[in-house]
Short mmCIF file of C-alpha atoms (C1' of nucleotides) in Angstrom, two decimals:
data_model
loop_
_atom_site.label_atom_id
_atom_site.label_comp_id
_atom_site.label_asym_id
_atom_site.label_seq_id
_atom_site.Cartn_x
_atom_site.Cartn_y
_atom_site.Cartn_z
CA MET A 182 2.05 -20.38 17.21
CA SER A 183 3.85 -23.22 18.85
CA THR A 184 3.27 -24.28 22.42
CA SER A 185 6.04 -21.95 23.50
CA HIS A 186 3.42 -19.23 23.31
CA ILE A 187 2.07 -19.91 26.76
CA PRO A 188 2.21 -16.55 28.47
CA ASN A 189 3.98 -15.82 31.74
CA THR A 190 5.76 -19.16 32.00
CA LYS A 191 9.51 -19.56 32.09
CA SER A 192 9.32 -22.67 29.97
CA PRO A 193 12.74 -24.24 29.31
CA SER A 194 11.92 -24.32 25.58
CA LEU A 195 11.52 -20.57 25.52
CA PRO A 196 14.66 -19.07 24.01
CA GLU A 197 16.41 -16.34 25.97
CA HIS A 198 16.73 -12.82 24.63
CA VAL A 199 13.49 -12.50 22.73
CA ILE A 200 11.34 -9.43 22.22
CA LYS A 201 8.59 -9.80 24.78
CA ALA A 202 5.69 -7.98 23.17
CA LEU A 203 6.16 -9.26 19.63
CA SER A 204 5.69 -12.58 17.91
CA ILE A 205 5.68 -14.01 14.40
CA ASP A 206 2.95 -16.12 12.84
CA ASN A 207 3.34 -17.87 9.51
CA LEU A 208 0.58 -18.62 7.03
CA ILE A 209 1.77 -21.42 4.79
CA PHE A 210 -0.47 -22.20 1.88
CA GLY A 211 -0.31 -25.33 -0.23
CA LEU A 212 -2.34 -26.95 -2.95
CA ASP A 213 -3.58 -30.53 -2.55
CA GLU A 214 -5.83 -32.18 -5.09
CA ASP A 215 -6.97 -28.83 -6.42
CA GLU A 216 -7.85 -27.68 -2.90
CA LEU A 217 -6.17 -24.80 -1.11
CA LYS A 218 -4.79 -25.80 2.29
CA ILE A 219 -2.96 -24.13 5.15
CA LEU A 220 -0.42 -25.58 7.53
CA LEU A 221 -1.50 -25.66 11.19
CA VAL A 222 -0.02 -27.04 14.39
CA ARG A 223 -1.97 -28.50 17.28
CA GLN A 224 -1.54 -26.96 20.71
CA THR A 225 -0.72 -29.89 22.94
CA ASP A 226 -0.89 -28.23 26.35
CA PRO A 227 -4.19 -28.64 28.23
CA MET A 228 -4.81 -24.90 28.38
CA HIS A 229 -5.70 -24.80 24.70
CA GLN A 230 -7.57 -28.11 24.68
CA GLY A 231 -6.20 -29.29 21.39
CA LYS A 232 -7.00 -26.17 19.43
CA TRP A 233 -5.05 -25.49 16.28
CA ALA A 234 -2.71 -22.59 15.64
CA LEU A 235 -0.52 -21.01 13.01
CA PRO A 236 3.14 -22.03 13.23
CA GLY A 237 4.92 -19.14 14.87
CA GLY A 238 7.00 -18.01 17.80
CA TRP A 239 9.18 -15.34 19.31
CA ILE A 240 11.66 -12.99 17.70
CA ARG A 241 15.22 -12.84 19.00
CA TYR A 242 16.73 -9.50 19.92
CA ASP A 243 19.41 -9.82 17.27
CA GLU A 244 17.17 -11.10 14.50
CA ASN A 245 15.42 -9.30 11.68
CA LEU A 246 11.70 -9.93 11.39
CA ARG A 247 11.88 -11.79 8.11
CA ASP A 248 14.82 -13.85 9.35
CA ALA A 249 12.78 -14.84 12.36
CA ALA A 250 9.92 -15.87 10.10
CA TYR A 251 12.25 -18.00 7.98
CA ARG A 252 13.86 -19.57 11.05
CA LEU A 253 10.56 -20.43 12.68
CA LEU A 254 9.20 -21.79 9.43
CA GLU A 255 12.16 -24.09 9.00
CA GLU A 256 12.27 -25.11 12.67
CA LEU A 257 8.63 -26.07 12.74
CA THR A 258 8.11 -27.49 9.28
CA GLY A 259 11.47 -28.01 7.56
CA ILE A 260 10.35 -25.76 4.72
CA ARG A 261 12.88 -23.38 3.17
CA ASP A 262 13.52 -21.57 -0.09
CA VAL A 263 9.97 -20.35 -0.47
CA TYR A 264 8.34 -17.05 -1.34
CA LEU A 265 7.88 -15.45 2.09
CA GLU A 266 6.26 -12.07 2.42
CA GLN A 267 5.00 -9.90 5.25
CA LEU A 268 1.22 -9.98 5.45
CA LYS A 269 0.15 -7.62 8.21
CA THR A 270 0.66 -6.91 11.89
CA PHE A 271 -2.13 -7.78 14.30
CA GLY A 272 -2.26 -6.07 17.65
CA ARG A 273 -5.78 -5.95 19.08
CA VAL A 274 -5.45 -5.26 22.81
CA ASP A 275 -7.30 -8.43 23.82
CA ARG A 276 -6.02 -10.75 21.13
CA PHE A 277 -3.70 -12.57 23.56
CA PRO A 278 -4.57 -13.55 27.13
CA ASN A 279 -3.06 -11.76 30.14
CA GLU A 280 -0.40 -9.78 28.34
CA ARG A 281 -0.15 -7.52 25.36
CA VAL A 282 1.32 -9.38 22.40
CA VAL A 283 1.43 -7.98 18.90
CA THR A 284 2.14 -10.45 16.10
CA VAL A 285 3.63 -9.91 12.67
CA ALA A 286 2.12 -12.33 10.17
CA TYR A 287 4.08 -13.63 7.19
CA TYR A 288 2.82 -15.84 4.42
CA ALA A 289 4.39 -18.36 2.11
CA LEU A 290 3.24 -20.44 -0.82
CA VAL A 291 4.60 -23.96 -0.79
CA SER A 292 5.05 -25.94 -3.97
CA ALA A 293 3.42 -29.29 -4.46
CA ASP A 294 6.93 -30.78 -4.60
CA ASN A 295 7.46 -30.63 -0.85
CA PHE A 296 3.81 -30.59 0.12
CA SER A 297 3.57 -34.23 1.14
CA LEU A 298 7.14 -34.11 2.45
CA VAL A 299 6.17 -31.62 5.14
CA ALA A 300 3.04 -33.33 6.32
CA GLY A 301 5.04 -36.48 6.95
CA GLN A 302 7.75 -34.96 9.12
CA THR A 303 5.99 -34.37 12.40
CA ALA A 304 2.78 -36.19 11.66
CA GLU A 305 0.78 -35.78 14.85
CA GLU A 306 1.45 -32.13 15.48
CA VAL A 307 1.62 -30.43 12.07
CA ASN A 308 -1.13 -30.84 9.50
CA TRP A 309 -2.56 -29.40 6.33
CA GLN A 310 -6.14 -28.19 6.64
CA SER A 311 -8.50 -27.07 3.93
CA VAL A 312 -9.07 -23.33 4.12
CA ASN A 313 -12.75 -23.96 3.43
CA LYS A 314 -13.34 -25.90 6.63
CA LEU A 315 -10.95 -24.79 9.33
CA PRO A 316 -10.86 -26.28 12.83
CA GLU A 317 -11.17 -24.18 15.98
CA LEU A 318 -8.17 -21.88 16.27
CA VAL A 319 -6.43 -20.12 19.17
CA TYR A 320 -6.45 -16.36 19.75
CA ASP A 321 -7.24 -14.34 16.62
CA HIS A 322 -5.71 -16.83 14.21
CA ALA A 323 -8.99 -17.32 12.36
CA GLU A 324 -9.06 -13.60 11.69
CA ILE A 325 -5.46 -13.64 10.51
CA ILE A 326 -6.15 -16.50 8.11
CA ALA A 327 -9.23 -14.75 6.75
CA HIS A 328 -7.15 -11.69 6.02
CA GLY A 329 -4.42 -13.83 4.50
CA LEU A 330 -6.93 -15.43 2.13
CA THR A 331 -8.20 -12.05 1.02
CA VAL A 332 -4.69 -10.86 0.31
CA LEU A 333 -3.73 -14.12 -1.39
CA ARG A 334 -6.75 -13.98 -3.71
CA HIS A 335 -5.88 -10.44 -4.61
CA GLN A 336 -2.15 -10.98 -5.02
CA VAL A 337 -2.50 -14.09 -7.11
CA CYS A 338 -4.32 -12.03 -9.75
CA HIS A 339 -1.73 -9.28 -9.88
CA GLN A 340 1.54 -11.08 -9.39
CA PRO A 341 2.83 -14.43 -10.63
CA ILE A 342 3.02 -15.95 -7.18
CA GLY A 343 0.68 -18.82 -7.94
CA PHE A 344 3.49 -20.72 -9.61
CA ASN A 345 4.98 -21.26 -6.16
CA LEU A 346 2.09 -23.58 -5.37
CA LEU A 347 2.83 -25.88 -8.30
CA PRO A 348 5.67 -28.34 -8.83
CA GLU A 349 8.64 -27.04 -10.77
CA LYS A 350 7.26 -28.51 -13.98
CA PHE A 351 3.55 -28.19 -14.57
CA THR A 352 0.90 -28.34 -17.27
CA LEU A 353 -1.31 -25.47 -18.34
CA LEU A 354 -4.37 -27.23 -16.99
CA GLN A 355 -2.73 -27.58 -13.57
CA LEU A 356 -2.13 -23.85 -13.63
CA GLN A 357 -5.73 -23.22 -14.58
CA ALA A 358 -6.98 -25.53 -11.82
CA LEU A 359 -4.84 -23.56 -9.36
CA TYR A 360 -6.56 -20.29 -10.20
CA GLU A 361 -9.93 -21.97 -10.15
CA ALA A 362 -9.20 -23.40 -6.70
CA ILE A 363 -7.95 -20.17 -5.18
CA LEU A 364 -10.53 -17.88 -6.72
CA ASN A 365 -13.47 -20.28 -6.67
CA ILE A 366 -14.32 -19.64 -10.29
CA LYS A 367 -14.43 -21.52 -13.60
CA LEU A 368 -12.17 -20.41 -16.44
CA ASP A 369 -12.39 -21.04 -20.16
CA LYS A 370 -9.59 -23.37 -21.21
CA PRO A 371 -8.70 -21.95 -24.65
CA ASN A 372 -8.81 -18.37 -23.45
CA PHE A 373 -6.79 -19.11 -20.33
CA ARG A 374 -4.10 -20.83 -22.41
CA ARG A 375 -3.84 -17.90 -24.80
CA LYS A 376 -3.71 -15.35 -22.01
CA ILE A 377 -0.91 -17.16 -20.21
CA MET A 378 1.10 -18.01 -23.31
CA LYS A 379 0.97 -14.44 -24.56
CA MET A 380 2.73 -13.27 -21.41
CA ASN A 381 5.89 -15.16 -22.41
CA LEU A 382 6.55 -16.19 -18.83
CA LEU A 383 6.60 -19.94 -19.37
CA SER A 384 9.47 -21.96 -20.80
CA PRO A 385 8.56 -25.28 -22.40
CA CYS A 386 10.46 -28.20 -20.88
CA ASN A 387 10.11 -30.21 -24.08
CA GLU A 388 8.79 -32.97 -21.88
CA LYS A 389 5.38 -34.49 -21.48
CA GLN A 390 3.33 -35.77 -18.57
CA GLN A 391 3.95 -39.39 -17.61
CA GLY A 392 1.46 -42.11 -16.77
CA VAL A 393 -1.78 -40.27 -17.44
CA PRO A 394 -4.73 -42.20 -18.90
CA HIS A 395 -5.14 -39.73 -21.74
CA ARG A 396 -3.07 -37.63 -24.11
CA ALA A 397 0.00 -36.33 -22.23
CA ALA A 398 0.26 -32.55 -21.87
CA ASN A 399 3.38 -30.46 -22.37
CA LEU A 400 5.24 -29.42 -19.24
CA TYR A 401 6.36 -25.86 -18.58
CA THR A 402 8.43 -23.99 -16.01
CA PHE A 403 7.96 -20.45 -14.83
CA ASP A 404 10.67 -18.16 -16.23
CA ALA A 405 11.46 -15.83 -13.33
CA ALA A 406 14.20 -14.03 -15.26
CA ALA A 407 11.79 -13.21 -18.08
CA TYR A 408 9.31 -11.84 -15.56
CA GLU A 409 11.98 -9.63 -13.97
CA GLN A 410 12.88 -8.19 -17.33
CA LEU A 411 9.29 -7.68 -18.42
CA SER A 412 8.21 -5.96 -15.20
CA GLN A 413 11.03 -3.47 -15.58
CA SER A 414 9.64 -2.63 -19.01
CA GLY A 415 6.31 -1.78 -17.40
CA PHE A 416 4.64 -5.15 -17.89
CA SER A 417 2.15 -6.02 -15.19
CA PHE A 418 0.82 -9.52 -14.58
CA GLU A 419 -2.98 -9.70 -14.56
CA ILE A 420 -5.39 -12.62 -14.46
CA MET B 192 8.66 10.11 15.06
CA SER B 193 8.47 12.91 17.53
CA THR B 194 11.26 13.90 19.85
CA SER B 195 9.90 11.47 22.43
CA HIS B 196 11.76 8.83 20.44
CA ILE B 197 15.03 9.43 22.23
CA PRO B 198 16.02 6.03 23.53
CA ASN B 199 16.77 5.21 27.15
CA THR B 200 15.63 8.53 28.56
CA LYS B 201 12.87 8.91 31.09
CA SER B 202 11.63 12.05 29.40
CA PRO B 203 8.67 13.60 31.20
CA SER B 204 6.82 13.78 27.85
CA LEU B 205 7.03 10.01 27.47
CA PRO B 206 3.65 8.59 28.45
CA GLU B 207 3.61 5.81 31.02
CA HIS B 208 2.43 2.32 30.16
CA VAL B 209 3.60 2.04 26.60
CA ILE B 210 4.86 -1.00 24.76
CA LYS B 211 8.63 -0.65 24.87
CA ALA B 212 9.71 -2.45 21.72
CA LEU B 213 7.04 -1.09 19.38
CA SER B 214 6.28 2.27 17.86
CA ILE B 215 3.98 3.77 15.23
CA ASP B 216 5.04 5.93 12.30
CA ASN B 217 2.57 7.75 10.09
CA LEU B 218 3.02 8.56 6.42
CA ILE B 219 0.69 11.42 5.58
CA PHE B 220 0.48 12.28 1.92
CA GLY B 221 -1.00 15.46 0.50
CA LEU B 222 -1.23 17.13 -2.88
CA ASP B 223 0.02 20.70 -3.34
CA GLU B 224 0.07 22.41 -6.71
CA ASP B 225 0.00 19.07 -8.50
CA GLU B 226 2.94 17.86 -6.45
CA LEU B 227 2.83 14.94 -4.04
CA LYS B 228 4.04 15.86 -0.56
CA ILE B 229 4.52 14.13 2.76
CA LEU B 230 4.21 15.52 6.26
CA LEU B 231 7.42 15.52 8.30
CA VAL B 232 8.44 16.82 11.71
CA ARG B 233 11.82 18.21 12.62
CA GLN B 234 13.75 16.59 15.43
CA THR B 235 14.67 19.49 17.72
CA ASP B 236 17.03 17.74 20.11
CA PRO B 237 20.76 18.14 19.35
CA MET B 238 21.30 14.42 18.98
CA HIS B 239 19.52 14.39 15.64
CA GLN B 240 20.95 17.69 14.44
CA GLY B 241 17.74 18.95 12.94
CA LYS B 242 17.01 15.88 10.87
CA TRP B 243 13.44 15.26 9.79
CA ALA B 244 11.22 12.36 10.80
CA LEU B 245 7.81 10.83 10.24
CA PRO B 246 5.22 11.84 12.84
CA GLY B 247 4.93 8.88 15.19
CA GLY B 248 5.27 7.68 18.73
CA TRP B 249 4.62 4.97 21.26
CA ILE B 250 1.66 2.63 21.63
CA ARG B 251 -0.16 2.44 24.94
CA TYR B 252 -0.72 -0.92 26.56
CA ASP B 253 -4.48 -0.57 26.33
CA GLU B 254 -4.61 0.77 22.82
CA ASN B 255 -5.18 -0.96 19.50
CA LEU B 256 -2.56 -0.29 16.84
CA ARG B 257 -4.85 1.63 14.55
CA ASP B 258 -6.22 3.64 17.46
CA ALA B 259 -2.69 4.59 18.39
CA ALA B 260 -2.02 5.67 14.82
CA TYR B 261 -5.16 7.82 14.81
CA ARG B 262 -4.34 9.33 18.20
CA LEU B 263 -0.77 10.18 17.27
CA LEU B 264 -1.88 11.60 13.95
CA GLU B 265 -4.36 13.90 15.63
CA GLU B 266 -2.02 14.85 18.48
CA LEU B 267 0.78 15.83 16.15
CA THR B 268 -1.09 17.34 13.24
CA GLY B 269 -4.73 17.86 14.17
CA ILE B 270 -5.79 15.68 11.24
CA ARG B 271 -8.73 13.33 11.70
CA ASP B 272 -11.37 11.60 9.62
CA VAL B 273 -8.96 10.40 6.99
CA TYR B 274 -8.36 7.13 5.19
CA LEU B 275 -5.77 5.46 7.45
CA GLU B 276 -4.36 2.07 6.56
CA GLN B 277 -1.56 -0.13 7.84
CA LEU B 278 1.41 -0.04 5.50
CA LYS B 279 4.01 -2.45 6.83
CA THR B 280 6.05 -3.24 9.91
CA PHE B 281 9.75 -2.39 9.89
CA GLY B 282 12.04 -4.18 12.29
CA ARG B 283 15.62 -4.31 11.05
CA VAL B 284 17.82 -5.07 14.05
CA ASP B 285 19.93 -1.92 13.65
CA ARG B 286 17.21 0.47 12.52
CA PHE B 287 17.08 2.20 15.91
CA PRO B 288 20.10 3.11 18.04
CA ASN B 289 20.94 1.25 21.28
CA GLU B 290 17.71 -0.71 21.65
CA ARG B 291 15.53 -2.90 19.51
CA VAL B 292 12.49 -0.99 18.29
CA VAL B 293 10.09 -2.32 15.70
CA THR B 294 7.74 0.20 14.12
CA VAL B 295 4.35 -0.28 12.51
CA ALA B 296 3.86 2.21 9.68
CA TYR B 297 0.43 3.56 8.75
CA TYR B 298 -0.41 5.84 5.89
CA ALA B 299 -3.09 8.41 5.22
CA LEU B 300 -4.12 10.58 2.30
CA VAL B 301 -5.06 14.10 3.29
CA SER B 302 -7.46 16.18 1.22
CA ALA B 303 -6.44 19.55 -0.15
CA ASP B 304 -9.19 21.05 2.06
CA ASN B 305 -7.15 20.81 5.25
CA PHE B 306 -3.77 20.72 3.57
CA SER B 307 -2.85 24.33 4.26
CA LEU B 308 -4.66 24.19 7.61
CA VAL B 309 -2.24 21.59 8.95
CA ALA B 310 0.92 23.30 7.86
CA GLY B 311 -0.11 26.41 9.74
CA GLN B 312 -0.76 24.79 13.10
CA THR B 313 2.73 24.11 14.38
CA ALA B 314 4.61 26.02 11.74
CA GLU B 315 8.21 25.57 12.75
CA GLU B 316 8.11 21.89 13.58
CA VAL B 317 5.74 20.27 11.10
CA ASN B 318 6.11 20.74 7.37
CA TRP B 319 5.07 19.35 4.00
CA GLN B 320 7.95 18.16 1.86
CA SER B 321 7.92 17.10 -1.76
CA VAL B 322 8.42 13.34 -2.04
CA ASN B 323 10.74 14.01 -4.97
CA LYS B 324 13.32 15.88 -2.92
CA LEU B 325 13.27 14.71 0.67
CA PRO B 326 15.53 16.12 3.38
CA GLU B 327 17.82 13.97 5.50
CA LEU B 328 15.73 11.66 7.66
CA VAL B 329 16.32 9.83 10.95
CA TYR B 330 16.66 6.05 11.31
CA ASP B 331 15.17 4.11 8.39
CA HIS B 332 12.47 6.65 7.64
CA ALA B 333 13.70 7.20 4.09
CA GLU B 334 13.28 3.49 3.48
CA ILE B 335 9.78 3.55 4.96
CA ILE B 336 8.76 6.46 2.76
CA ALA B 337 10.16 4.75 -0.32
CA HIS B 338 8.07 1.70 0.44
CA GLY B 339 5.03 3.86 1.12
CA LEU B 340 5.38 5.51 -2.26
CA THR B 341 5.54 2.16 -3.99
CA VAL B 342 2.42 0.98 -2.24
CA LEU B 343 0.62 4.29 -2.81
CA ARG B 344 1.35 4.20 -6.54
CA HIS B 345 0.05 0.68 -6.70
CA GLN B 346 -3.03 1.22 -4.54
CA VAL B 347 -4.10 4.39 -6.28
CA CYS B 348 -4.53 2.39 -9.49
CA HIS B 349 -6.61 -0.35 -7.91
CA GLN B 350 -8.71 1.48 -5.34
CA PRO B 351 -10.43 4.84 -5.38
CA ILE B 352 -8.25 6.30 -2.66
CA GLY B 353 -6.95 9.14 -4.74
CA PHE B 354 -10.11 11.12 -4.09
CA ASN B 355 -8.91 11.58 -0.51
CA LEU B 356 -6.19 13.87 -1.81
CA LEU B 357 -8.64 16.24 -3.49
CA PRO B 358 -11.05 18.74 -1.97
CA GLU B 359 -14.59 17.54 -1.46
CA LYS B 360 -15.65 19.07 -4.77
CA PHE B 361 -13.27 18.73 -7.69
CA THR B 362 -13.08 18.90 -11.46
CA LEU B 363 -12.21 16.04 -13.75
CA LEU B 364 -8.98 17.74 -14.74
CA GLN B 365 -7.95 18.04 -11.10
CA LEU B 366 -8.50 14.32 -10.78
CA GLN B 367 -6.46 13.67 -13.89
CA ALA B 368 -3.66 15.92 -12.64
CA LEU B 369 -3.65 13.89 -9.40
CA TYR B 370 -2.99 10.64 -11.20
CA GLU B 371 -0.40 12.28 -13.37
CA ALA B 372 1.38 13.65 -10.29
CA ILE B 373 1.38 10.39 -8.36
CA LEU B 374 2.24 8.12 -11.26
CA ASN B 375 4.53 10.53 -13.13
CA ILE B 376 2.74 9.94 -16.43
CA LYS B 377 0.66 11.88 -18.94
CA LEU B 378 -2.93 10.86 -19.59
CA ASP B 379 -5.23 11.56 -22.51
CA LYS B 380 -8.00 13.91 -21.40
CA PRO B 381 -10.95 12.56 -23.41
CA ASN B 382 -10.14 8.96 -22.64
CA PHE B 383 -9.58 9.67 -18.95
CA ARG B 384 -12.93 11.46 -18.69
CA ARG B 385 -14.79 8.60 -20.33
CA LYS B 386 -13.08 5.99 -18.19
CA ILE B 387 -13.94 7.79 -14.97
CA MET B 388 -17.47 8.72 -15.94
CA LYS B 389 -18.31 5.19 -17.00
CA MET B 390 -17.55 3.97 -13.48
CA ASN B 391 -20.53 5.90 -12.13
CA LEU B 392 -18.62 6.85 -8.99
CA LEU B 393 -18.93 10.63 -9.32
CA SER B 394 -21.98 12.72 -8.46
CA PRO B 395 -22.30 16.05 -10.26
CA CYS B 396 -22.63 18.96 -7.85
CA ASN B 397 -24.44 21.04 -10.46
CA GLU B 398 -21.93 23.73 -9.65
CA LYS B 399 -19.10 25.22 -11.62
CA GLN B 400 -15.59 26.40 -10.79
CA GLN B 401 -15.33 30.01 -9.64
CA GLY B 402 -12.87 32.68 -10.67
CA VAL B 403 -10.94 30.81 -13.33
CA PRO B 404 -9.66 32.73 -16.36
CA HIS B 405 -11.28 30.30 -18.78
CA ARG B 406 -14.43 28.26 -19.19
CA ALA B 407 -15.51 26.96 -15.77
CA ALA B 408 -15.56 23.19 -15.32
CA ASN B 409 -18.28 21.17 -13.63
CA LEU B 410 -17.62 20.08 -10.06
CA TYR B 411 -18.10 16.51 -8.84
CA THR B 412 -17.97 14.61 -5.56
CA PHE B 413 -16.91 11.02 -5.03
CA ASP B 414 -19.91 8.80 -4.30
CA ALA B 415 -18.63 6.42 -1.65
CA ALA B 416 -22.00 4.69 -1.27
CA ALA B 417 -22.10 3.91 -4.99
CA TYR B 418 -18.60 2.46 -4.77
CA GLU B 419 -19.57 0.24 -1.84
CA GLN B 420 -22.51 -1.12 -3.77
CA LEU B 421 -20.57 -1.64 -6.97
CA SER B 422 -17.66 -3.44 -5.31
CA GLN B 423 -20.08 -5.88 -3.75
CA SER B 424 -21.33 -6.67 -7.24
CA GLY B 425 -17.80 -7.59 -8.26
CA PHE B 426 -16.80 -4.23 -9.69
CA SER B 427 -13.12 -3.45 -9.34
CA PHE B 428 -11.64 0.00 -9.72
CA GLU B 429 -8.79 0.18 -12.23
CA ILE B 430 -6.84 3.07 -13.71
"C1'" DG C 203 -9.99 37.90 -31.65
"C1'" DC C 204 -7.13 35.07 -28.95
"C1'" DA C 205 -5.71 32.04 -25.32
"C1'" DA C 206 -6.81 28.36 -22.35
"C1'" DA C 207 -9.22 24.97 -20.72
"C1'" DA C 208 -13.92 22.37 -21.08
"C1'" DG C 209 -15.94 18.94 -23.27
"C1'" DT C 210 -17.52 15.73 -27.59
"C1'" DG C 211 -17.04 12.66 -31.67
"C1'" DT C 212 -14.92 9.20 -34.42
"C1'" DT C 213 -11.77 5.83 -36.22
"C1'" DT C 214 -8.94 2.02 -35.37
"C1'" DC C 215 -7.22 -1.92 -33.43
"C1'" DA C 216 -6.42 -5.15 -29.88
"C1'" DC C 217 -8.21 -8.31 -27.05
"C1'" DA C 218 -11.55 -10.90 -24.04
"C1'" DT C 219 -15.32 -14.00 -24.64
"C1'" DA C 220 -17.86 -17.81 -26.22
"C1'" DC C 221 -18.05 -21.85 -28.29
"C1'" DA C 222 -17.18 -25.28 -31.98
"C1'" DC C 223 -13.93 -28.27 -33.26
"C1'" DC C 224 -9.96 -31.70 -33.99
"C1'" DC C 225 -6.01 -34.53 -31.76
"C1'" DA C 226 -3.73 -38.09 -28.96
"C1'" DT C 227 -3.87 -41.82 -25.83
"C1'" DG C 228 -5.35 -45.53 -22.51
"C1'" DC C 229 -8.73 -48.84 -21.78
"C1'" DG D 159 -14.91 -47.26 -30.11
"C1'" DC D 160 -15.17 -44.21 -26.57
"C1'" DA D 161 -13.94 -41.48 -22.72
"C1'" DT D 162 -10.77 -38.00 -21.23
"C1'" DG D 163 -8.20 -34.38 -21.36
"C1'" DG D 164 -4.86 -31.74 -24.82
"C1'" DG D 165 -4.87 -28.30 -27.90
"C1'" DT D 166 -6.55 -25.04 -32.06
"C1'" DG D 167 -9.65 -21.99 -34.79
"C1'" DT D 168 -12.92 -18.39 -35.41
"C1'" DA D 169 -16.74 -15.02 -35.01
"C1'" DT D 170 -18.33 -11.28 -32.17
"C1'" DG D 171 -18.45 -7.41 -29.26
"C1'" DT D 172 -16.43 -4.26 -26.00
"C1'" DG D 173 -13.35 -0.92 -24.98
"C1'" DA D 174 -8.81 1.43 -24.84
"C1'" DA D 175 -5.95 4.61 -27.57
"C1'" DA D 176 -5.20 8.38 -30.65
"C1'" DC D 177 -6.48 12.55 -32.23
"C1'" DA D 178 -9.48 15.93 -34.54
"C1'" DC D 179 -12.86 18.81 -33.29
"C1'" DT D 180 -16.36 22.23 -31.09
"C1'" DT D 181 -17.67 25.12 -26.95
"C1'" DT D 182 -17.25 28.51 -23.32
"C1'" DT D 183 -15.20 32.23 -20.93
"C1'" DG D 184 -11.77 35.95 -19.45
"C1'" DC D 185 -8.90 39.32 -21.18
#
DNA sequence: GCAAAAGTGTTTCACATACACCCATGC
DNA sequence: GCATGGGTGTATGTGAAACACTTTTGC
């Protein structure tokens, strides 16, 4: 959450007309150099002593939950047009100091296209952190991230959401590296290629990689329309 | 929700010290005669004109979300010791009249053992309804149930939660009928048997069905301990 | 015997796996 | 040439699907 999460203070940055007992927290995953990262903000007020937190905030009275998640995401990071899904609601009695605050967690997968873009915007406060070595976090945010990782690892095997982590055009080996990074496993290249290609979810760009010190690979895009059609015919994505 | 969900009234039945903007709603599924049903309560106050609702209510300040779900479930239906899992949080601005109320939905699968038991307890107010022909429901409860069904149909294929809908001891054909009822499909008996038996999740009771007008089938129980051990070795349940 | 469900056997075919191999390109 | 990744081919085994079949029991 942002620094506006200090309880019991009428901070001027706190918007009026928000739901008091409820907040939003966003888990934003990105891929950097074949490593899975998550976007965190640093709490600048002395009370939290520089701990890190998920980007989040309060929900307005006249705002749907998902809209609030999108608004907060864009306000804090500039990110928009991403896959944003409700994760879970966390409401342990003692998760927040002094008052009872329940938080609805959402998660998004950010493509490599605007990965670096985001990190640059508000350099000192927002930062990507490897999910394998997280800093100290406020409240129950470590627990929320742990749950988010579990869900992500499950979802990525059963739905084609991984493509959201890649640039628009990608190679098959980039896709394979993505699954290897998220799932912490090694995959067989020929078999992975066949499995993916048989799904008929990728459209060839008829372009090749540029500036690589080896044979250039073909580039592909994910065909969302084809996936829509296939899933209505009972097709189910499985890795 | 129960009748205590009337907004802006200081009803004497409304417990003190609850979170104002948040409620719980429970989706309780049961199997009756190979038909999937859900437990609903009738709103008795004139404002709702006899519409039906999910059993739910308010969360106390000193109560974890899941604890509240369990408490409300037991208070309203007497059901306990069931698989109870968070479904999703629903918070559309206009889902509740006059004030902003966000609700956290939980779902449970009730075994056929105490299926009839529940229906008897508070006969005129609580009732099982087929999910295929639901009555008119208050607020967004139809939407919540629709989402619950989607999740249930997905989960039942990937986790051994279906067993919660059966009596403690069951036959393989009962199990098959369960999947056929939930998924609305036909399954091949020999292949289904082999698939299930190969998982090593069922313990034979060394007992047979009683009083059936045909050859009596063997009874089995679900071996939860075996499942725990297998899933830690990377086993994943799939139908 | 007949009906109805329990339970077994067998063939077929697709597909996942494993691994060997050739291709293209920059240095 | 050689290193690096791109991309293809093939043998093998497992297992899902389809369906024919036998067994048991009540009436």
